[in-house]
XYZ file of C-alpha atoms in Angstrom:
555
model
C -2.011 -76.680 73.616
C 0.077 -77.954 70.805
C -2.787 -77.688 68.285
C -3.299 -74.300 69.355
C 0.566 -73.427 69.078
C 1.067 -74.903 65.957
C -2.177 -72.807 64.850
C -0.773 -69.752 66.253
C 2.486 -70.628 64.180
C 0.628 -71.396 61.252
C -1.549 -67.701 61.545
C 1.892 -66.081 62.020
C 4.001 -67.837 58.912
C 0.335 -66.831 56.600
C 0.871 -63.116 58.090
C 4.417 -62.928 56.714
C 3.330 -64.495 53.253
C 1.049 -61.463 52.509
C 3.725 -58.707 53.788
C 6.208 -60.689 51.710
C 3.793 -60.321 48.838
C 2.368 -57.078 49.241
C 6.050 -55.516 49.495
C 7.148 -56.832 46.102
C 3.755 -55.946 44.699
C 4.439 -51.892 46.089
C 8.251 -52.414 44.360
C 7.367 -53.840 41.168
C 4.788 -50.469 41.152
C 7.794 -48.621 41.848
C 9.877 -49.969 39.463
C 7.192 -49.587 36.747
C 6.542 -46.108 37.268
C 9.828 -45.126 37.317
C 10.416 -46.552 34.260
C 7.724 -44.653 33.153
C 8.276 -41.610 34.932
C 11.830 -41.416 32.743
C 10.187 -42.238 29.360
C 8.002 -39.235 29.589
C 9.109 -35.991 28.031
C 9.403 -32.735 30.091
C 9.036 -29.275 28.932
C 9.897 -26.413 30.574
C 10.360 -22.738 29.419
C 11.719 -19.611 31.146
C 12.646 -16.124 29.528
C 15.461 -13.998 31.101
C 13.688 -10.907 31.617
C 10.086 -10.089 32.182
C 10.855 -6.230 31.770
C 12.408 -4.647 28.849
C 12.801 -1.252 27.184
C 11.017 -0.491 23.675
C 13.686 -1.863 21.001
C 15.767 -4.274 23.550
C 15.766 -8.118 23.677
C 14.285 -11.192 25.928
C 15.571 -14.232 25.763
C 12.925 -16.940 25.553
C 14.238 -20.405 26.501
C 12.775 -24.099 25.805
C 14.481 -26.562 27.771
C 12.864 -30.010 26.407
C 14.273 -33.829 28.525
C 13.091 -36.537 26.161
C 14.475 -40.260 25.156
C 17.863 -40.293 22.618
C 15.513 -41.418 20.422
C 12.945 -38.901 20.188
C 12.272 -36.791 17.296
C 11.337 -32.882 19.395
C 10.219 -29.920 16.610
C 10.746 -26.530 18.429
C 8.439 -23.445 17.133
C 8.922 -21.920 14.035
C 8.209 -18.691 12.313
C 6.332 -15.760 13.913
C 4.558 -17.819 16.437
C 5.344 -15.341 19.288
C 3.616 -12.575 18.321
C 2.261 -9.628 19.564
C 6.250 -9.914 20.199
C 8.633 -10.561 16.923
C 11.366 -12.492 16.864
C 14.783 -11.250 16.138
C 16.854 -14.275 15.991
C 16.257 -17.999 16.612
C 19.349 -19.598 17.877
C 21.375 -23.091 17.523
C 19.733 -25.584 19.120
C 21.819 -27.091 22.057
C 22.166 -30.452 23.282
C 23.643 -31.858 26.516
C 23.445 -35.811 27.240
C 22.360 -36.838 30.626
C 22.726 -40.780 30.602
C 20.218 -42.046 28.567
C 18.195 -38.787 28.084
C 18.786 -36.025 26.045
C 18.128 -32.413 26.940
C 17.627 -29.935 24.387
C 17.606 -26.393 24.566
C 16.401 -24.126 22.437
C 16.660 -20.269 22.283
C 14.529 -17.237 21.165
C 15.240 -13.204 20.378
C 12.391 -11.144 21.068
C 11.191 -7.896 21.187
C 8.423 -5.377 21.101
C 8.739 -1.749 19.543
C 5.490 -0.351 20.960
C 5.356 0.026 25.176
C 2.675 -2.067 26.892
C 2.028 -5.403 28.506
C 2.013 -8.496 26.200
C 1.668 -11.467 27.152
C 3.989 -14.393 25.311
C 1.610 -17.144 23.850
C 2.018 -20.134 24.613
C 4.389 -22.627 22.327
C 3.531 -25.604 21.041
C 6.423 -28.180 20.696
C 5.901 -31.822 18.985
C 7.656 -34.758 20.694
C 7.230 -37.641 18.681
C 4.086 -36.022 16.849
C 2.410 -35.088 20.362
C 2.212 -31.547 21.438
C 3.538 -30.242 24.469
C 2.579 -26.887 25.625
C 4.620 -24.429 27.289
C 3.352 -21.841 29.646
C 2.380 -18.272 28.903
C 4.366 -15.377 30.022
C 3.481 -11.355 30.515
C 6.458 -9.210 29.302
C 6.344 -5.233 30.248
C 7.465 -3.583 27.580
C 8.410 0.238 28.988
C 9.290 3.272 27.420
C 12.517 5.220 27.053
C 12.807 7.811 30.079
C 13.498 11.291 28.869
C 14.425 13.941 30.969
C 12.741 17.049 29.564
C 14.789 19.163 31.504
C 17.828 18.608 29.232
C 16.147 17.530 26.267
C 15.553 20.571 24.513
C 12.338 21.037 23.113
C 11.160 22.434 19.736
C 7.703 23.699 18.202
C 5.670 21.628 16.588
C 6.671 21.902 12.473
C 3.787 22.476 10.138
C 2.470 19.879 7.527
C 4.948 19.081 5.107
C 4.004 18.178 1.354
C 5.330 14.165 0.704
C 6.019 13.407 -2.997
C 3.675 10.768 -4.079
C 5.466 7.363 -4.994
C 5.929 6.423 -8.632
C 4.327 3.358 -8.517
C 4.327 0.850 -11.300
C 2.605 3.186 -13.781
C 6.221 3.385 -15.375
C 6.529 -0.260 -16.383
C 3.455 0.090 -18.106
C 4.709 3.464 -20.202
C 7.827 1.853 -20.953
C 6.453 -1.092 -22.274
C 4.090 1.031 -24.382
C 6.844 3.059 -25.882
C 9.406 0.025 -26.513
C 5.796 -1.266 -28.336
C 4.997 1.989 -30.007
C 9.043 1.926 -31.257
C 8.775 -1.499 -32.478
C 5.715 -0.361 -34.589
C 6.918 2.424 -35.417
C 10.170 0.867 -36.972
C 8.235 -1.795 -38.872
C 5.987 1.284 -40.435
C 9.224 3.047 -41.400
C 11.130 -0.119 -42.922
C 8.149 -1.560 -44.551
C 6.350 1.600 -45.866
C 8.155 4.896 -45.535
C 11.341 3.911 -46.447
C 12.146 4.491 -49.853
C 14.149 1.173 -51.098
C 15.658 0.184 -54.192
C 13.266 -2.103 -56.762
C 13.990 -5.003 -57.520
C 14.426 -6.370 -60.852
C 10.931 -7.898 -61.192
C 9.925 -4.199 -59.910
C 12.010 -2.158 -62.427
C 10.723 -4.603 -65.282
C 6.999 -3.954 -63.917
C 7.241 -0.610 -64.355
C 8.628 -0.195 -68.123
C 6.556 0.178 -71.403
C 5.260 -2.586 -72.643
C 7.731 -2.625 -75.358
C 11.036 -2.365 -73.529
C 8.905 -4.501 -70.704
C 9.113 -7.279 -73.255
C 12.524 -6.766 -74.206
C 14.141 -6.814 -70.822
C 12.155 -10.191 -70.285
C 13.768 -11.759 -73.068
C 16.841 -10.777 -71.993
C 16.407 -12.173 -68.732
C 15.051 -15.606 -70.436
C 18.228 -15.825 -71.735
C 20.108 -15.573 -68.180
C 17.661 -18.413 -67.025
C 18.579 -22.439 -66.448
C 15.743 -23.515 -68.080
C 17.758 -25.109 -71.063
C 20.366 -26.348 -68.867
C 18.251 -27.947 -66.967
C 16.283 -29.149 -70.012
C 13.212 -27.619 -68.834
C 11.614 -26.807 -72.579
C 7.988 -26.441 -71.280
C 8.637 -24.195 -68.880
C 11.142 -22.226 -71.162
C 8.532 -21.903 -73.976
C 5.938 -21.382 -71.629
C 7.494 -18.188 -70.889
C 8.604 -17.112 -74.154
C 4.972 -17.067 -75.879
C 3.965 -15.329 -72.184
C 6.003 -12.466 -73.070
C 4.710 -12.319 -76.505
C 1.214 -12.550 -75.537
C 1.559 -10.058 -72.621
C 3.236 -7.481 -74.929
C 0.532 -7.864 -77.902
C -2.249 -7.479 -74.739
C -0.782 -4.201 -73.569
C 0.524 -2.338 -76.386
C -1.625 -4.295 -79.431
C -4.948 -4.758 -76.742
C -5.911 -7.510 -78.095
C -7.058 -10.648 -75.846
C -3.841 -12.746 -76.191
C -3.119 -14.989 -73.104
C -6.700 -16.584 -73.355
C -6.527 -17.047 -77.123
C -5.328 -20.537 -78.114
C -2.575 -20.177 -81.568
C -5.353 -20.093 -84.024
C -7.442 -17.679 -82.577
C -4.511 -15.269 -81.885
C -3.205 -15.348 -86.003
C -6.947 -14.701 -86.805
C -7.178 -11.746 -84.631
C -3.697 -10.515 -85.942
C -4.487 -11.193 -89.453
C -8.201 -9.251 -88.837
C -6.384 -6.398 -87.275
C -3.660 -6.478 -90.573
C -6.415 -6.581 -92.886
C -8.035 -3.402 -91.232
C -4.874 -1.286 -91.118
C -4.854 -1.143 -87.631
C -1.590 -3.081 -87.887
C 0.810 -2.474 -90.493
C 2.424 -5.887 -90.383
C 3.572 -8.324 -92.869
C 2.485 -12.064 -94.034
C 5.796 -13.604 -93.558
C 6.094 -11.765 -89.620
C 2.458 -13.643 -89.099
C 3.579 -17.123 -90.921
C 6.793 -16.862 -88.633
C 4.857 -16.734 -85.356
C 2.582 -18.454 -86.523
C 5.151 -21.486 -86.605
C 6.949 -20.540 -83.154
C 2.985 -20.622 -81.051
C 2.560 -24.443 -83.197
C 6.221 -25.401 -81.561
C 5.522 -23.848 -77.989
C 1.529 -25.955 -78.532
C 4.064 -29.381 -79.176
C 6.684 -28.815 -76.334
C 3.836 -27.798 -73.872
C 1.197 -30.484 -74.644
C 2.917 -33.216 -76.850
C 6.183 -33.377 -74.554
C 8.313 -32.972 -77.948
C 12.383 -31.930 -77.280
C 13.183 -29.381 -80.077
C 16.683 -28.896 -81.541
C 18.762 -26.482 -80.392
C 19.396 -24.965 -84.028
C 15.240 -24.345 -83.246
C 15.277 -23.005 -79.921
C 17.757 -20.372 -81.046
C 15.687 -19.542 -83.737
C 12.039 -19.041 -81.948
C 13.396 -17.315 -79.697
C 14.800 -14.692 -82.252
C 11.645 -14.807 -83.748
C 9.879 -13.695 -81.036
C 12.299 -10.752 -80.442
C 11.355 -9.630 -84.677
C 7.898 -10.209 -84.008
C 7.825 -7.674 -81.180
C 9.979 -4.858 -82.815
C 7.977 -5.385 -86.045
C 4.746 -5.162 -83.751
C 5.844 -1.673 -82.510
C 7.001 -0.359 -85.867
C 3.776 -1.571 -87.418
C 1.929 0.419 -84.718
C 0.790 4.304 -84.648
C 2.474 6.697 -82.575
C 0.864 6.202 -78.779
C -2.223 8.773 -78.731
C -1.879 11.236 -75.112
C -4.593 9.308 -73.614
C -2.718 6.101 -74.066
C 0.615 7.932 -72.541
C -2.151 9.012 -69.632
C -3.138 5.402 -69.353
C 0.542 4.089 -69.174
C 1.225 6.507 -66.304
C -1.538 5.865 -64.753
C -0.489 2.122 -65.024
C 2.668 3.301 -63.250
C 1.242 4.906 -60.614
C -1.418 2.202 -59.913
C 1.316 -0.395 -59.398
C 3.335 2.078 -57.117
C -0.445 2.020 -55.097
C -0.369 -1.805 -55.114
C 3.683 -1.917 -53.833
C 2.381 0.341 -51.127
C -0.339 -0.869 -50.099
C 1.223 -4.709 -50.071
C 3.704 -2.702 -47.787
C 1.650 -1.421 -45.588
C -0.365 -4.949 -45.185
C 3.583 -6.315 -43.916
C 3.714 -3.635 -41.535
C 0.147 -4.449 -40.022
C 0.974 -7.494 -39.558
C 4.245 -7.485 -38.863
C 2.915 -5.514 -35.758
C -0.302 -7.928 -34.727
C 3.005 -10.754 -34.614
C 4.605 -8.677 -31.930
C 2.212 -7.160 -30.212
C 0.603 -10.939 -29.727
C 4.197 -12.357 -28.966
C 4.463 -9.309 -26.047
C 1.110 -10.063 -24.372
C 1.933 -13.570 -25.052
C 4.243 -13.285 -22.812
C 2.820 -11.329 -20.574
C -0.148 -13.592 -20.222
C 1.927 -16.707 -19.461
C 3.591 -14.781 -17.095
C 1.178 -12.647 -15.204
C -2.582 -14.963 -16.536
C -4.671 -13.704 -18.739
C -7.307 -11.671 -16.698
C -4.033 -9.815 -14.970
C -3.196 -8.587 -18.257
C -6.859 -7.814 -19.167
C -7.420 -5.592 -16.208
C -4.053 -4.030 -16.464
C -4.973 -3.074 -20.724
C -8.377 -2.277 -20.155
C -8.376 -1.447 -16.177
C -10.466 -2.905 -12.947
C -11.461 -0.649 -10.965
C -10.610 -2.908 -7.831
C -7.245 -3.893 -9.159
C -6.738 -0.084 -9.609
C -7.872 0.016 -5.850
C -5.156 -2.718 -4.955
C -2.297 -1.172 -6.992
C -2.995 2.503 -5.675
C -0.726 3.990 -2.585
C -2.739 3.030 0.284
C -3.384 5.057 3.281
C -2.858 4.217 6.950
C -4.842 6.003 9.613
C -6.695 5.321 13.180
C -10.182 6.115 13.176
C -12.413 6.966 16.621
C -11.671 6.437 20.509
C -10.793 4.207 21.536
C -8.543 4.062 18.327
C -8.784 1.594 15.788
C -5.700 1.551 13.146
C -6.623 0.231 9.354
C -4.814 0.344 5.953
C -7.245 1.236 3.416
C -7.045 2.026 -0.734
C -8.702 5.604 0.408
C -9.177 7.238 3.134
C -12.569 6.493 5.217
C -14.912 9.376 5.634
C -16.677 9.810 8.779
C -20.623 9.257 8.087
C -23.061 11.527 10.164
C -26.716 10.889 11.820
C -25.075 7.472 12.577
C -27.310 6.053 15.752
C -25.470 5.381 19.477
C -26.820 1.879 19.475
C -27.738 2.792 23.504
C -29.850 -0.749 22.911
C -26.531 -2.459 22.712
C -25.654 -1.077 25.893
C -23.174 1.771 23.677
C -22.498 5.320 24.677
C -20.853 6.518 22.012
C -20.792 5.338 18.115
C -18.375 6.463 15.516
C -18.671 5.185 11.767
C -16.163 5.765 8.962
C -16.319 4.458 5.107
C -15.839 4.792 1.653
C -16.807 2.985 -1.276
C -20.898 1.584 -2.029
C -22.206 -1.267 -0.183
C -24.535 -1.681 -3.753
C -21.691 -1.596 -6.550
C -17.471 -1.388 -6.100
C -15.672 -2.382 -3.021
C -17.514 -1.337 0.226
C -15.393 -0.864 3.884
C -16.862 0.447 6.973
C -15.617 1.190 10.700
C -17.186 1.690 13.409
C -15.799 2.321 16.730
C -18.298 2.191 19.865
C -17.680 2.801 23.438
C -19.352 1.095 26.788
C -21.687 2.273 29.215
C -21.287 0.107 31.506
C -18.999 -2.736 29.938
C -21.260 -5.570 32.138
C -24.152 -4.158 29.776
C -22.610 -4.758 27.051
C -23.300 -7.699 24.441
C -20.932 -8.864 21.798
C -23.222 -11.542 20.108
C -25.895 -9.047 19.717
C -23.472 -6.000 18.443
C -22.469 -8.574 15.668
C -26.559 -9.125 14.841
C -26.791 -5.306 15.047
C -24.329 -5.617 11.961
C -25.614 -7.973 9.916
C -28.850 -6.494 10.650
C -27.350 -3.428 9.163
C -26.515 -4.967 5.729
C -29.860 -6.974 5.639
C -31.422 -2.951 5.798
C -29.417 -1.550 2.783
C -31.552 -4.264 0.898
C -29.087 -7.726 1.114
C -31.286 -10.534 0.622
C -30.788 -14.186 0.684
C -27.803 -13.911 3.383
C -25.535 -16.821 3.984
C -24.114 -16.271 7.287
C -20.907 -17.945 8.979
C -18.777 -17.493 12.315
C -15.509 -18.080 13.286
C -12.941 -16.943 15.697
C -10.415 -14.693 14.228
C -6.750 -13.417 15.539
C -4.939 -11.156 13.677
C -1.550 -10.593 13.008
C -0.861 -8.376 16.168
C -2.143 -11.519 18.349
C -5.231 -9.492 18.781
C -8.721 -11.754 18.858
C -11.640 -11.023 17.796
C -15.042 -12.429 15.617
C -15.343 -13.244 12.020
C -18.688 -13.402 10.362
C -18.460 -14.062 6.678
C -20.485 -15.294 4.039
C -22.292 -14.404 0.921
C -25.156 -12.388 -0.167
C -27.533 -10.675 -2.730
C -28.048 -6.873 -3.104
C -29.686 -4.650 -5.764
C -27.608 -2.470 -7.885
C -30.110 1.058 -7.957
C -28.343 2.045 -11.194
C -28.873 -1.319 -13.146
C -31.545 -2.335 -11.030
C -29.686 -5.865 -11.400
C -28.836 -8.329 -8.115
C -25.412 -8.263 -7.428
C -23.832 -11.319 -6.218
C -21.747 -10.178 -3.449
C -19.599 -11.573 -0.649
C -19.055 -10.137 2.957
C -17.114 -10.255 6.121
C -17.395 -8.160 9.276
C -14.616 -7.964 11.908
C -15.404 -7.893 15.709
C -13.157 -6.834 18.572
C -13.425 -5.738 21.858
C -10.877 -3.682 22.623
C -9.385 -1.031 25.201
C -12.510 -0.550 26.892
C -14.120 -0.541 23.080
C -15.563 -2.342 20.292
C -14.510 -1.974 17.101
C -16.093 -3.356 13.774
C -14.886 -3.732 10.362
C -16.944 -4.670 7.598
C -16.615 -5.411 3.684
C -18.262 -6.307 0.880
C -17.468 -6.740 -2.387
C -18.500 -8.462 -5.741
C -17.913 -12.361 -5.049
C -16.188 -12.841 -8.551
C -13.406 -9.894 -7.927
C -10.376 -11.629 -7.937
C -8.562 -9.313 -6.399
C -11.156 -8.257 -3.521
C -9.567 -10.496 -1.699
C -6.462 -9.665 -1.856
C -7.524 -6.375 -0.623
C -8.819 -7.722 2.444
C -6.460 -9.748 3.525
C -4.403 -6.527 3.220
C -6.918 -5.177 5.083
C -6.891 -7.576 8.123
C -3.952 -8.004 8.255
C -3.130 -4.105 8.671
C -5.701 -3.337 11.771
C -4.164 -2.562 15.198
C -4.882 -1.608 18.603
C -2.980 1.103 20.379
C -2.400 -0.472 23.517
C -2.281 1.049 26.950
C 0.835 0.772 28.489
């Protein structure tokens, strides 16, 4: 009986080891997931209103419970949309022990009536995203009663003045160019300014020509500076110019010897009445110029005085030796006159030309590093797509259910379009403009359900590019994507490239394309575009495009 006590004991102290054991297993668990439980972030979010009137405000509240040393980045930007946000306020933090919880605040609102539904936010908490839930906000519109509200007929079209545009910049810039041209024409060639000396000089017989330049020798700092070639160099020039014009004889070639002979030849014929002693006398200043010039020899003073009145005597006794000027000659010496005031013009008129190239290249230089190269290009020469992108665009909703879209010109509705009663369609509605072969090309097409369970998306979208393979697109490249636009409206985006034959060039044009899907208010709507896939600003146009489409919704 002992045994069998003592075993009984024994089974009894075991039983108390594993409640012992398994009851500080359970609160070690609990311990453990507490801790946990308090190192995981919470999110919730709440707005203060789920009704509003068109134009009012909700409140949309983020209340995140994290660790003190969490880093939490709220939502930023329009990331609430179909709703917009009017203000984003303070963020607020209260301390709760060893947690922080942080509030943060949101202004929305809605100016179209209808039921939206608030996306949901996505909030990073120590780089992992936390979601908050979605929310439906009724947006309603502003009772009137009609039985105090006066009413009014309906006023007649009324004519808007179209805006200016940029157009002016452009004119303004050509008539600050055309002025700047215009002044250099008048300063450099119509403007009648005073000669200069070397001018006046040009433009006097050869005699007095000659004269003048020896005066002006004389006013030079050639023999201060000791400069003897050069001054000699110049005083037979004069000589030799004068004998060439008024003599015509070959002078400034002719070395000293062969101009005496030629003098002497013309003495001995009569044709110049000149003496020996004149000859012998220049003679001996052309041997002293030969000896400065090419033997480096310094001359006296006494010497320099004297060749240099020499040469004066030797061109008065040159004129006196010579006959009375013939009319021709006078004719020649006016026509001398007037070919040099041809020359002076024409030199002018070079300055102003380019004069003008230097600022008309400085202006597009600028222009260029400012706005590129192919900007200015287009803008000189015109694009025909950048003219599309610059013009005043038109807004307008096209078919039923209504689809709203910006466009460069208004779409024309096409006729003999098919209902598509394959694609399970009762209605189809197609407006465009432009060429699907050459330009920039945008369709829309607005289609209506049978029965809406008949209806297929996927093969609506085929029905599409099936549409652009038939206007002759070959060698299609064909991507898919999902798509929401800036209303928070969703839809399908099938994009790629493709080639298509111009019928006026007969050339394949590399072209790019996108088509737009959405099914929406009991409707599908379709946008497509193509274009040239070098433009560089087709797609700038349809992001403009996209961007600018819209859904009346039913409120």
């Amino acid at each position: 009986m002992t045994d069998l006590f003592f075993n009984k004991k024994g089974v009894e102290i075991s039983l108390q080891a594993k409640v012992k054991a398994f009851l500080f297993v359970m609160l070690f668990c609990a311990i453990t997931m507490s801790a946990f439980a308090q190192s995981t972030p919470r999110v919730k979010s709440s707005v203060d209103s789920t009704t509003i009137k068109i134009g009012e405000q909700v409140h949309f509240k983020i209340e995140v419970e994290t660790d003190t040393t969490a880093q939490v980045i709220f939502p930023e930007g329009q990331t609430f949309m179909p709703l917009e946000v009017v203000e984003v306020l303070p963020t607020d933090t209260l301390i709760n022990q060893d947690k922080f919880n942080l509030i943060k605040k949101y202004a929305l609102t809605q100016f179209d009536s209808g039921h939206y539904t608030l996306p949901r936010q996505q909030i990073m908490i120590n780089n992992k995203p936390y979601f908050t839930d979605s929310l439906k906000i009724e947006v309603n519109t502003v009772a009137v009663d009609t039985t105090k509200q006066k009413m009014y007929d309906i006023k007649g079209l009324a004519q808007v003045d179209k805006p200016m545009g940029d157009w002016w910049k452009w004119l303004l810039l050509g008539i600050v160019a055309a002025a700047i041209v215009g002044g250099l024409l008048y300063w450099f060639v119509f403007r009648k300014k005073p000669l200069t000396e070397e001018e006046k000089i040009a433009l006097l017989p050869p005699y007095d020509r000659a004269l003048a330049e020896l005066k002006k020798l004389d006013e030079s700092k050639y023999l201060i500076q000791s400069e003897y070639k050069e001054y000699y160099t110049e005083l037979t020039n004069i000589v030799r110019s004068y004998l060439e014009d008024d003599v015509h004889i070959s002078a400034m070639e002719s070395t000293t010897d062969e101009l005496i002979t030629k003098m002497e030849l013309l003495r001995d014929s009569g044709s110049l009445k000149i003496d020996d002693d004149t000859i012998k006398q220049f003679k001996n200043v052309l041997q002293t110029a030969d000896l400065v010039k090419f033997a480096k020899s310094t001359p006296e003073n006494t010497i320099i005085d004297r060749d240099r009145k020499t040469i004066e005597h030797i061109v008065v006794k040159t004129k006196e030796a010579l006959p009375e000027p013939t009319e021709e000659e006078l004719m020649e010496q006016e026509e001398y006159v007037e070919a040099f005031k041809q020359k002076k013009k024409k030199q002018q008129i070079k300055y102003a030309i380019a004069s003008g190239a230097v600022v008309l290249v400085l202006v597009l230089g600028v222009f260029i590093y400012k706005y590129g190269f192919s900007s200015v290009k287009d803008s000189v020469f015109g694009h025909p797509t950048k003219s599309l992108l610059e013009s005043e665009w038109v807004g307008s909703s096209y078919g039923f259910p209504a689809i709203y879209i910006e466009t460069p010109k208004v779409l024309k509705r096409e006729t003999g379009t098919p209902k598509g009663e394959a694609l399970g369609t009762n209605s189809h509605q197609v407006f465009s403009s432009g060429s699907m072969h050459n330009g920039f090309f945008v369709q829309v097409s607005v289609s209506t359900y049978k029965k809406e369970a008949d209806f297929d998306a996927k093969k609506a979208i085929d029905a599409a590019i099936a549409q652009v393979e038939k206007a002759g697109a070959k060698n299609m490249v064909v991507k898919q994507e999902g798509l929401t636009i800036p209303t928070g409206k969703e839809g399908n985006k099938v994009f790629g490239t493709l080639e298509i034959e111009n019928p006026e060039t007969r050339k394949n044009r590399e072209a790019a394309y996108i088509i737009l899907s959405f099914v929406q208010n009991g409707g599908f709507e379709q946008v497509i575009m193509v274009y040239d896939k070098a433009d560089l600003y087709a797609n700038e146009i349809v992001n403009k495009i996209t961007n600018s489409i819209d859904f009346k919704t039913e409120s």
